[in-house]
CSV table of C-alpha atoms and ligand atoms in Angstrom, one decimal:
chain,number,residue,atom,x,y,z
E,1,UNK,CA,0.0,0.0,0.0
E,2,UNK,CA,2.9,2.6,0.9
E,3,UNK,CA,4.4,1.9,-2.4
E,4,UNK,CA,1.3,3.1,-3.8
E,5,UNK,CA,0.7,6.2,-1.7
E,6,UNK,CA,4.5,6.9,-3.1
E,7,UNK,CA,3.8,6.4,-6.4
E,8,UNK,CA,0.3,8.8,-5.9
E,9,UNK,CA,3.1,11.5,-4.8
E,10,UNK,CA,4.5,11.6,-8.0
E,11,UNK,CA,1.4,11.4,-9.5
E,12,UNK,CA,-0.1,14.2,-8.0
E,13,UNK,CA,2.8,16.5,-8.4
E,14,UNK,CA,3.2,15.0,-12.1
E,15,UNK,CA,-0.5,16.1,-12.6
E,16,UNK,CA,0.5,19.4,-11.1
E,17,UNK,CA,2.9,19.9,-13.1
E,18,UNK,CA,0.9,19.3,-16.4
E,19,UNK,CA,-1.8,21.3,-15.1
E,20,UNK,CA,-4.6,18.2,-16.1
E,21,UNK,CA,-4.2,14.9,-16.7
E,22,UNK,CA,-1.9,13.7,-19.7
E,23,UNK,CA,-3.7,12.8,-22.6
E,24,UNK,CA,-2.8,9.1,-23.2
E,25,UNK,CA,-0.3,8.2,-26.1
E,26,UNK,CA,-2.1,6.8,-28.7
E,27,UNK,CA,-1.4,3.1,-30.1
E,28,UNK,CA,2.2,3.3,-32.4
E,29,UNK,CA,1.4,0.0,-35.5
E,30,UNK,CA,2.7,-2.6,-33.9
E,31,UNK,CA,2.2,-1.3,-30.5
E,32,UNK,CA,-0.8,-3.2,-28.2
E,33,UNK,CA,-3.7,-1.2,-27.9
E,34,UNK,CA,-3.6,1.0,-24.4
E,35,UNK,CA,-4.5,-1.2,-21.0
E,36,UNK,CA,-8.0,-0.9,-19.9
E,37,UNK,CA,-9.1,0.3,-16.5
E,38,UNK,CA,-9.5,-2.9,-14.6
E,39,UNK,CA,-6.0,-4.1,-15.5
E,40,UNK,CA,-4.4,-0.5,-14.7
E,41,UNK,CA,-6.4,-0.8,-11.1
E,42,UNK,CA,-5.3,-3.7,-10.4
E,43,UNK,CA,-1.8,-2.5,-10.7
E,44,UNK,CA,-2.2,0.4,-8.7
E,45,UNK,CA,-3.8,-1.8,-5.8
E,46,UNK,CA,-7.4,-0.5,-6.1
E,47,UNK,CA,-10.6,-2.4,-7.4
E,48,UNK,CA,-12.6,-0.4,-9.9
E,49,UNK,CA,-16.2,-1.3,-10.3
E,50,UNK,CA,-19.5,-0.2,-12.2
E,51,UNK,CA,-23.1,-1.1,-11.5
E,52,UNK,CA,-24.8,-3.2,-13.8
E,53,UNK,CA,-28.4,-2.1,-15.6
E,54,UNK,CA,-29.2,-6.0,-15.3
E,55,UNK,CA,-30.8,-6.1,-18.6
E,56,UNK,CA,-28.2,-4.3,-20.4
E,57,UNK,CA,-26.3,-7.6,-19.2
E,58,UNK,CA,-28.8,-9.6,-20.5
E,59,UNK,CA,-29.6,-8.2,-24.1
E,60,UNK,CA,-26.4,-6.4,-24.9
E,61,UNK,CA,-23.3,-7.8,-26.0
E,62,UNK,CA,-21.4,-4.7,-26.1
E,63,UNK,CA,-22.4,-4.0,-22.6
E,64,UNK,CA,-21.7,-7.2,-21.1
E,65,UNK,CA,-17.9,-7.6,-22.8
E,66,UNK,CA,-17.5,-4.0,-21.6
E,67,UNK,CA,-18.5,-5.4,-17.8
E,68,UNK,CA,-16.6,-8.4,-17.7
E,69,UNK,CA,-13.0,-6.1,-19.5
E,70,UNK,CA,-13.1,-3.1,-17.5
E,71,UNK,CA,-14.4,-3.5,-14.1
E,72,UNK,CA,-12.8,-5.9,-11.4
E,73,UNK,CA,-15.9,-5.1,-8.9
E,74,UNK,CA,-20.0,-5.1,-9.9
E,75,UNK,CA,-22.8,-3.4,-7.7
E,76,UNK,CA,-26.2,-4.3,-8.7
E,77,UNK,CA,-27.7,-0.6,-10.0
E,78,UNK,CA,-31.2,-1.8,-8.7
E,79,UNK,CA,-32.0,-5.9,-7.9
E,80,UNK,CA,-30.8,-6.1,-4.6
E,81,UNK,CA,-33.1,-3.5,-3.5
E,82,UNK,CA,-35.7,-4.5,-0.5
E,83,UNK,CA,-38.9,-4.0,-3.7
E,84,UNK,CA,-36.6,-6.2,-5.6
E,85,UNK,CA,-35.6,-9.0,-3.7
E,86,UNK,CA,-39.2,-9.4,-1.5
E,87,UNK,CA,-41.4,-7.7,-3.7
E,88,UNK,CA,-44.5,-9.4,-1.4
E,89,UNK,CA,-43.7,-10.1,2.1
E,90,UNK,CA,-42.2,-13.5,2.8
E,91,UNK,CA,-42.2,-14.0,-1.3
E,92,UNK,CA,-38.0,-13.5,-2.2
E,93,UNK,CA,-37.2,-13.1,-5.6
E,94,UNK,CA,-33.0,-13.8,-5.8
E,95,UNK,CA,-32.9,-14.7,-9.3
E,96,UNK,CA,-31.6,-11.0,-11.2
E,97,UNK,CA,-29.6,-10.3,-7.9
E,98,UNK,CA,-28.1,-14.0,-8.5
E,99,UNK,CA,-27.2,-13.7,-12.1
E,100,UNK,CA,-25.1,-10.7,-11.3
E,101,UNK,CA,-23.4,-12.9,-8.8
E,102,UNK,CA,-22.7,-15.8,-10.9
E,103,UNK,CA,-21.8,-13.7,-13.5
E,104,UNK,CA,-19.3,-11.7,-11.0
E,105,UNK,CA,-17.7,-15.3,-9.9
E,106,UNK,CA,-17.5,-16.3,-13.8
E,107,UNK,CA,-15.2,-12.7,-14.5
E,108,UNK,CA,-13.6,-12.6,-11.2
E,109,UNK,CA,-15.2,-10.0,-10.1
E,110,UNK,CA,-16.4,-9.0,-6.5
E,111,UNK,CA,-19.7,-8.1,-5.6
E,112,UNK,CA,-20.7,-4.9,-3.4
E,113,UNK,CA,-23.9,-5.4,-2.1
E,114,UNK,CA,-26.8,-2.0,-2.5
E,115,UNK,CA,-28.3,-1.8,-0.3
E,116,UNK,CA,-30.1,-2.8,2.9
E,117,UNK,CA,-31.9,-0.3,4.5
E,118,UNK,CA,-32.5,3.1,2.7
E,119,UNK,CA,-36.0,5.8,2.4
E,120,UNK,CA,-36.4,4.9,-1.1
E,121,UNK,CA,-37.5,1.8,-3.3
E,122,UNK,CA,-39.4,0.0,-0.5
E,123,UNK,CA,-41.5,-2.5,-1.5
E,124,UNK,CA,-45.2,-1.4,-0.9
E,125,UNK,CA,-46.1,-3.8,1.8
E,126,UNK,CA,-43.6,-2.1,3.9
E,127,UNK,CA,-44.0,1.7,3.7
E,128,UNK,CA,-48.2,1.2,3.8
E,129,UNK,CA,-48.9,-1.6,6.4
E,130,UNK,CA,-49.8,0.4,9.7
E,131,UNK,CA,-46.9,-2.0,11.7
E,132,UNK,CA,-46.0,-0.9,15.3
E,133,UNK,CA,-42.6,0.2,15.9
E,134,UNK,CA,-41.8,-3.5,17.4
E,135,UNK,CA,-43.1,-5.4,14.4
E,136,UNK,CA,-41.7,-2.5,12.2
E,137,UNK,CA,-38.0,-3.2,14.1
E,138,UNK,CA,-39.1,-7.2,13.3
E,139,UNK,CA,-39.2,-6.5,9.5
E,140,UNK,CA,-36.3,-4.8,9.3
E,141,UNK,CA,-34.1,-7.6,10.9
E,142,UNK,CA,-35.5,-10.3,9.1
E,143,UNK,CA,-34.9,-8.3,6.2
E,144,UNK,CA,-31.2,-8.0,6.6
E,145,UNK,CA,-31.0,-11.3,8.1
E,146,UNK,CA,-32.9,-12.9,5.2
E,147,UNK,CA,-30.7,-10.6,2.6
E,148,UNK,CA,-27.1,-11.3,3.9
E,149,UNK,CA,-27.5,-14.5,5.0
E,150,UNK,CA,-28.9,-15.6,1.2
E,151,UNK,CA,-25.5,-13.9,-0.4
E,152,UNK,CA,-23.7,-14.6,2.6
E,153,UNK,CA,-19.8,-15.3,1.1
E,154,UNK,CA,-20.5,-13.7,-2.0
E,155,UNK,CA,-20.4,-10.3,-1.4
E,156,UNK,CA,-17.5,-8.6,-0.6
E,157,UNK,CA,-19.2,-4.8,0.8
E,158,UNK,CA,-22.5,-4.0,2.4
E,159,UNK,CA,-24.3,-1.0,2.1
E,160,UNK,CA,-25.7,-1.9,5.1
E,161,UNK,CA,-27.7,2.1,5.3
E,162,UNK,CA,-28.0,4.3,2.8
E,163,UNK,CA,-28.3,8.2,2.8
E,164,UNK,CA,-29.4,8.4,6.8
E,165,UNK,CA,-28.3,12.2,6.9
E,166,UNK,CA,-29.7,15.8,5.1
E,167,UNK,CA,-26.9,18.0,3.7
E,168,UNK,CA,-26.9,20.2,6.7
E,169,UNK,CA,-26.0,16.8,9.0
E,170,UNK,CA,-29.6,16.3,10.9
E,171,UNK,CA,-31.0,13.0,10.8
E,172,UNK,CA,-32.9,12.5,7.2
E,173,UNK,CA,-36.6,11.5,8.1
E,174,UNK,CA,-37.6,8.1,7.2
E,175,UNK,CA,-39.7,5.3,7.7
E,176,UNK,CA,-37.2,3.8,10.1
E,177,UNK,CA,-35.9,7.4,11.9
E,178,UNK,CA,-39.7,8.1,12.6
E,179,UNK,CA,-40.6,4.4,13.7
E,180,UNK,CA,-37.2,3.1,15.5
E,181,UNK,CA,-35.3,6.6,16.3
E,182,UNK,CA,-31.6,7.1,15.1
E,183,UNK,CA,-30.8,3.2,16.9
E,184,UNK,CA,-31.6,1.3,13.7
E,185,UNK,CA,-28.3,2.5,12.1
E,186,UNK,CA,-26.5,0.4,15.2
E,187,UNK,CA,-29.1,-2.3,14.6
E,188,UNK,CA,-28.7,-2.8,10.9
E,189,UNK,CA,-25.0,-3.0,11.4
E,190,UNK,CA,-25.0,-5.6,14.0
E,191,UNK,CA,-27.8,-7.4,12.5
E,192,UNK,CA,-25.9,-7.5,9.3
E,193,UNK,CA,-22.8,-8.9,10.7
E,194,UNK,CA,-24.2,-11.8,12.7
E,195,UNK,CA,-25.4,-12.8,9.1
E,196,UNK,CA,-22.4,-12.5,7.6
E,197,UNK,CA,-19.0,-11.7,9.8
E,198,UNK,CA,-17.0,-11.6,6.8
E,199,UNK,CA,-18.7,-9.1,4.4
E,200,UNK,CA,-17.4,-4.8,4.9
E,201,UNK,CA,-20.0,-3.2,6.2
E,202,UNK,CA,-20.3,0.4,4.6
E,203,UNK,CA,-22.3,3.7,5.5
E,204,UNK,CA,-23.1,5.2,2.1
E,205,UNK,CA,-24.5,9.0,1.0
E,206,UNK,CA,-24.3,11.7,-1.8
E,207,UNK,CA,-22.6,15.2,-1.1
E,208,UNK,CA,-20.6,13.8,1.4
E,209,UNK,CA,-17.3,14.0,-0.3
E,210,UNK,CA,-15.3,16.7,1.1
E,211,UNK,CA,-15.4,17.8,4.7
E,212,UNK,CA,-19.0,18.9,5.4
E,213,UNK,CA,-22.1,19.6,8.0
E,214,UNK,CA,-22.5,16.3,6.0
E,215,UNK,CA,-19.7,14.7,6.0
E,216,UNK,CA,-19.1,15.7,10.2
E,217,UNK,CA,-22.3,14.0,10.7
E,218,UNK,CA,-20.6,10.9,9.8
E,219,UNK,CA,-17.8,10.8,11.6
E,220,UNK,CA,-19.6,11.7,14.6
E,221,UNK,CA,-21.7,9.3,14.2
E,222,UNK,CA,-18.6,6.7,13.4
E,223,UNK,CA,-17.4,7.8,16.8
E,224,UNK,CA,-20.4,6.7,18.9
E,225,UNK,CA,-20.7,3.8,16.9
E,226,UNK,CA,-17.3,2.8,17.1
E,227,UNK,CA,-17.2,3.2,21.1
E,228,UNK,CA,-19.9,1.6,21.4
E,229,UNK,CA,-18.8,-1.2,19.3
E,230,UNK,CA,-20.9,-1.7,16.5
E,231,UNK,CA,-19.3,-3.6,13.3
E,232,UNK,CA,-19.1,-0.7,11.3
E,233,UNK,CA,-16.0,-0.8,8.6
E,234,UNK,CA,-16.9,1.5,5.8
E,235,UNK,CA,-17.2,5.3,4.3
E,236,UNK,CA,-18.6,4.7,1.2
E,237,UNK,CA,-19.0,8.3,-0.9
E,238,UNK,CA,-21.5,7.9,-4.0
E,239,UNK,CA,-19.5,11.1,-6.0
E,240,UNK,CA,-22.7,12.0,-7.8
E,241,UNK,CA,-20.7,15.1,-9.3
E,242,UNK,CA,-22.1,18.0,-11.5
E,243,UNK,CA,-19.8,20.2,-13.7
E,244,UNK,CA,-22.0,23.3,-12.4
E,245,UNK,CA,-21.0,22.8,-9.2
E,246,UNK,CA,-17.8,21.9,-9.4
E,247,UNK,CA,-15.2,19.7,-7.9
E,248,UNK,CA,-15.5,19.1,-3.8
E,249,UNK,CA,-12.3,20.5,-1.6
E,250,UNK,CA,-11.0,18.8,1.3
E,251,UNK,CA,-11.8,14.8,-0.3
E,252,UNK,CA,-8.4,13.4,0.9
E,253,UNK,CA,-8.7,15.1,4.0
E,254,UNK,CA,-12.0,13.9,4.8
E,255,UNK,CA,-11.1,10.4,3.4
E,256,UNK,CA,-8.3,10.3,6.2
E,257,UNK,CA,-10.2,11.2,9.2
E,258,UNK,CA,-12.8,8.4,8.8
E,259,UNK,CA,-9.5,5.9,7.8
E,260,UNK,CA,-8.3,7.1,11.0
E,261,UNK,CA,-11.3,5.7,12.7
E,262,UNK,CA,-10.1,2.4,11.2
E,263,UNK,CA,-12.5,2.1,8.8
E,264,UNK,CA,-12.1,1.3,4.6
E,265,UNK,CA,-13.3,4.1,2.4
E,266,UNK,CA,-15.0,4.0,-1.0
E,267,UNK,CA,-16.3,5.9,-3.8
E,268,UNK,CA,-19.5,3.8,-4.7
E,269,UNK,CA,-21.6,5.5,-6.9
E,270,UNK,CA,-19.2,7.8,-9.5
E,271,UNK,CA,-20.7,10.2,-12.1
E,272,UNK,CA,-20.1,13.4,-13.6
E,273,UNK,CA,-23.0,15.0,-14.7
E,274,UNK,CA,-23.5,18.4,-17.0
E,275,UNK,CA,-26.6,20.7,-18.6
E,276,UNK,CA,-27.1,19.1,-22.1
E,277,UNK,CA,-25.7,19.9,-24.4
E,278,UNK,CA,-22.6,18.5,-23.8
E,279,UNK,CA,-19.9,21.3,-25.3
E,280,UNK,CA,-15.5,20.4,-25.2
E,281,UNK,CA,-14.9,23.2,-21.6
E,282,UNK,CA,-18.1,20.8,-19.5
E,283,UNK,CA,-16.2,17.4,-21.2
E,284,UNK,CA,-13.0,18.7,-19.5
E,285,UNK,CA,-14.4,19.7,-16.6
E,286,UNK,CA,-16.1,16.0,-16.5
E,287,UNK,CA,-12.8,14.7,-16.9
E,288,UNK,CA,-11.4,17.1,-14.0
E,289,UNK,CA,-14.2,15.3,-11.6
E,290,UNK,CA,-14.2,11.7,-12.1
E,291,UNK,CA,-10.0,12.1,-11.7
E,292,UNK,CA,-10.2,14.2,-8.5
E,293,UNK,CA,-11.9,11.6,-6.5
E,294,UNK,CA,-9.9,8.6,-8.5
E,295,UNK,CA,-6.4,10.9,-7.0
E,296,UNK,CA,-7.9,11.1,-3.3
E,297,UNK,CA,-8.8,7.1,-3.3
E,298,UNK,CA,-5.0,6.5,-4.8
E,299,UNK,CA,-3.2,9.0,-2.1
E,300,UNK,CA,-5.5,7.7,0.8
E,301,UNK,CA,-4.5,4.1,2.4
E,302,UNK,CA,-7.6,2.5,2.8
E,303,UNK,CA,-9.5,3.8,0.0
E,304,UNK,CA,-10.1,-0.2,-1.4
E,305,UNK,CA,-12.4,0.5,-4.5
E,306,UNK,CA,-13.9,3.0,-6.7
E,307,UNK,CA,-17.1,2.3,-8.7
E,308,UNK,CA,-19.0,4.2,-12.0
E,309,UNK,CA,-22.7,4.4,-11.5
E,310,UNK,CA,-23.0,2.8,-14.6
E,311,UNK,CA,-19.8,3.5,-17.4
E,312,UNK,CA,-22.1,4.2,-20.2
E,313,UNK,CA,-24.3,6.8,-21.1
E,314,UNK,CA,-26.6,4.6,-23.0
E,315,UNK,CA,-28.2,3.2,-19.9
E,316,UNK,CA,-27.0,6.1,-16.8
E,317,UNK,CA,-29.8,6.8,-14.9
E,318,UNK,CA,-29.3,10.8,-14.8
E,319,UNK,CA,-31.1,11.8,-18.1
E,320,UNK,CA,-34.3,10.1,-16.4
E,321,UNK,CA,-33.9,11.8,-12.6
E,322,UNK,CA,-32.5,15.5,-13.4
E,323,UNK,CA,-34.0,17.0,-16.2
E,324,UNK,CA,-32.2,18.4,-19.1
E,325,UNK,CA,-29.0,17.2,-18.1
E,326,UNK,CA,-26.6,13.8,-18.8
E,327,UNK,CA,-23.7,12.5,-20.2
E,328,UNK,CA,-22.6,11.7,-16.6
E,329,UNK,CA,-20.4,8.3,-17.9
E,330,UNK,CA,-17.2,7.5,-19.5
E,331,UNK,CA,-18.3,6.0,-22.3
E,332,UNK,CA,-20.8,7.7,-24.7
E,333,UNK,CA,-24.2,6.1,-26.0
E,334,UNK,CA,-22.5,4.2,-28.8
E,335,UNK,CA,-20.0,2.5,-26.5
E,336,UNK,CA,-17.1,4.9,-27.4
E,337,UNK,CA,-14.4,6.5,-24.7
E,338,UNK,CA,-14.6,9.9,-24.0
E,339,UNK,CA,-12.3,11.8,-22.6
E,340,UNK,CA,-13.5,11.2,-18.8
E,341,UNK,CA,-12.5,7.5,-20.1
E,342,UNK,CA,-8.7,8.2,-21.1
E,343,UNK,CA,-8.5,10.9,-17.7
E,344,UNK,CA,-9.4,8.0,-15.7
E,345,UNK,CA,-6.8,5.4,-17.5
E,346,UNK,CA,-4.0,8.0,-17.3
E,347,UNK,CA,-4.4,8.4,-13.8
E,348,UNK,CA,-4.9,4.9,-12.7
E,349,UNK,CA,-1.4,4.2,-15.1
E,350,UNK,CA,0.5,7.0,-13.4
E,351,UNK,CA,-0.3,5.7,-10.0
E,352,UNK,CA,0.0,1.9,-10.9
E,353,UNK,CA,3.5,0.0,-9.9
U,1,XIL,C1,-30.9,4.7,-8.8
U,1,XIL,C2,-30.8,3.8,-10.0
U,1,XIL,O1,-29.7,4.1,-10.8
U,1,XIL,C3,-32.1,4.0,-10.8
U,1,XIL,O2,-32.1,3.0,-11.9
U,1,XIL,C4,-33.3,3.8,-10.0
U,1,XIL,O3,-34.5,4.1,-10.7
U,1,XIL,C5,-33.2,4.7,-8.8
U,1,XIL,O4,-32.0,4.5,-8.1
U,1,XIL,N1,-28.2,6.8,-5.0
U,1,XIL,C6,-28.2,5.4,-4.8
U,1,XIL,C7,-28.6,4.5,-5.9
U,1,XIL,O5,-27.8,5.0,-3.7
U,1,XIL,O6,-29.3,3.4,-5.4
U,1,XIL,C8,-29.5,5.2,-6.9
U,1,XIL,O7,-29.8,4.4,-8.0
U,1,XIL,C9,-28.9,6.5,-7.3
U,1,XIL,C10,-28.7,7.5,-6.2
C-alpha cells in the first residue's frame, strides 16, 4: 500500500505539473492497444467497479464484454433492492440479484452489495402496512437477516444504510428514523454482521465527499458507533458530481479522518454529470471530476475500490432523474471513450506499480 501512496506523490505533483491529466499516447502499428481500466487498477492496488443495468447484461453484447473487460468489482444498479428481492412479504425473488453474482464469480469480479436499508424503493407492503414500531423493528431484521445471510460469502461490501443524513447533518426523516429513532443505524450494522461476519460493512451518501455539516455528521456518528462497538467498517461516498457545481475540496482530507477511525473508504456511486448539451470546456471539466476523487482514493490508504454508477451513457440513470441534463459516464451512447475515459486510465497508469 505505501508503495502506492508513493507512487500517488509523484502522480499528484506529475499532474500538477501538467496542469490536467496527460492525454494518453495513442497506439504506435505494432504497439498493443492502451490497458483498460480494470487491469491498470489492479496494478495500482485498487478495485474499480460499475453497477450493472441488469438487462443491459442480459440483451447487450457490447455491454456485457464492456462489464466483464473493465471493471474488477460489480454493484447491482437496482436488484438487490428491498422491492426487488421481496417484492410481497415473505415472497423472495434472488434470481436477477443471482445472475449478477454468478456472472461476477465467472469474471472474477467482486460483488458490493446496494443496499439494505435506505427511504427509497421499499416495497409497498412495507411503507403502507400500519406496523408498530416493534413489528416495524421485526421486518427490518429479518430483512437483513434474510438478505445477507442468502448472499452470505458472496459479497465482498455492504451498504448496510444508505443516505441516513440531510446535507446540513440532521438526521434525514424516514420510515425507520420516525418508527425506530436514530438506533436502527447500530441495529442494521450488527444485524448485518451476525449474518455475515466476513462481508465490509459500509455507510453510504451523496454530497458527502469533502469535509461537510455532511460529511461531520458521519464521523460523529462513526465515533459513537465505534465506542460503542458496533461492526461498522466503511465510508462509502457515492460522488454523484455536477460540472456546475464543481469539484468538492478537502476529499483526501476527509477520506483520512474516517480511515483514521479504522474504517475502509470507497467511492460507490461515481458520475459526472453536466446541462445538455454537452460542449469540449463541460467534457473537460467531467474529466477534472471523475479524476479528482480517483487521485484522493490512490493517495489515501484504505480507499479499497472506486465504482462508476454505470460507465455508459446509453443506460445512466441521470437523463431520467434531473432534467435536461446527462452524459454523466465514461463512455458515450454508442460505446465509445470519452475523454473522462482516457483521464481516468491515465491516472490509474501514473499511479499503478
Ligand atoms: C438509482 C438507479 O440508478 C435507478 O435506476 C433507480 O431508478 C433509482 O435508483 N443513489 C443510490 C442509488 O444509492 O441506489 C440510486 O440508484 C442513485 C442514487
Amino acid at each position: 500500500m505505501r508503495v502506492r501512496v508513493l507512487a500517488g506523490v509523484v502522480l499528484l505533483t506529475t499532474l500538477t505539473l501538467t496542469g490536467g491529466p496527460a492525454t494518453a499516447s495513442p497506439a504506435k502499428p505494432g504497439h498493443p492497444a492502451p490497458t483498460g481500466l480494470r487491469t491498470l487498477a489492479d496494478r495500482a492496488d485498487l478495485r474499480i467497479g460499475t453497477a450493472v443495468d441488469m438487462a443491459a447484461l442480459a440483451d447487450d453484447d457490447a455491454y456485457r464484454a464492456a462489464v466483464g473487460r473493465e471493471f474488477s468489482t460489480v454493484t447491482a444498479e437496482n436488484v438487490m433492492k428491498w422491492e426487488a428481492t421481496e417484492p410481497q412479504q415473505g415472497v423472495h425473488d434472488w434470481a436477477a440479484a443471482d445472475r449478477l453474482v454468478d456472472f461476477a464469480r465467472a469474471h472474477r469480479q467482486k460483488v458490493r452489495g446496494h443496499t439494505l436499508v435506505w427511504h427509497n424503493q421499499n416495497p409497498a407492503w412495507v411503507t403502507e402496512q400500519a406496523f408498530t414500531p416493534t413489528q416495524l423493528r421485526e421486518v427490518l431484521r429479518k430483512h437483513i437477516i434474510d438478505e445477507v445471510t442468502h448472499f452470505r460469502g458472496k459479497v465482498w461490501h455492504w451498504d448496510v444504510v444508505n443516505e441516513i443524513f440531510n446535507d446540513d447533518g440532521t438526521w434525514r426523516d424516514s420510515i425507520w428514523l420516525r418508527n425506530l429513532g436514530p438506533g436502527y443505524v447500530a441495529d442494521a450494522f450488527r444485524w448485518a454482521h451476525q449474518a455475515d461476519p466476513k462481508a465490509t460493512l459500509f455507510l453510504n451518501d451523496y454530497n458527502n465527499e469533502g469535509l461537510s455539516a455532511k460529511s461531520d455528521a458521519y464521523y460523529a456518528l462513526v465515533k459513537q458507533l465505534k465506542a460503542q462497538g458496533v461492526p461498522v467498517q466503511g465510508y462509502g461516498i457515492q460522488g454523484h458530481l455536477a460540472v456546475q457545481y464543481g469539484v468538492p475540496g478537502d476529499v483526501l482530507a476527509n477520506l483520512r479522518r474516517f480511515e483514521k477511525l479504522g474504517l475502509q473508504t470507497a467511492f460507490t456511486e461515481v458520475d459526472v454529470r453536466m446541462p445538455l448539451p454537452a460542449d469540449p470546456i463541460k467534457v473537460q471539466a467531467q474529466a477534472q471530476g471523475f479524476t479528482a476523487l480517483l487521485q484522493a482514493c490512490l493517495l489515501a490508504d484504505k480507499c479499497v475500490s472506486y465504482t462508476l454508477w454505470g460507465f455508459t451513457d446509453r443506460y445512466s440513470w441521470v437523463p431520467g432523474v434531473f432534467a435536461g441534463e446527462g452524459s454523466a459516464t465514461p463512455y458515450d451512447e454508442n460505446l465509445n471513450p470519452k475523454p473522462a475515459y482516457a483521464a481516468l486510465r491515465d491516472t490509474l497508469a501514473l499511479a499503478g506499480r
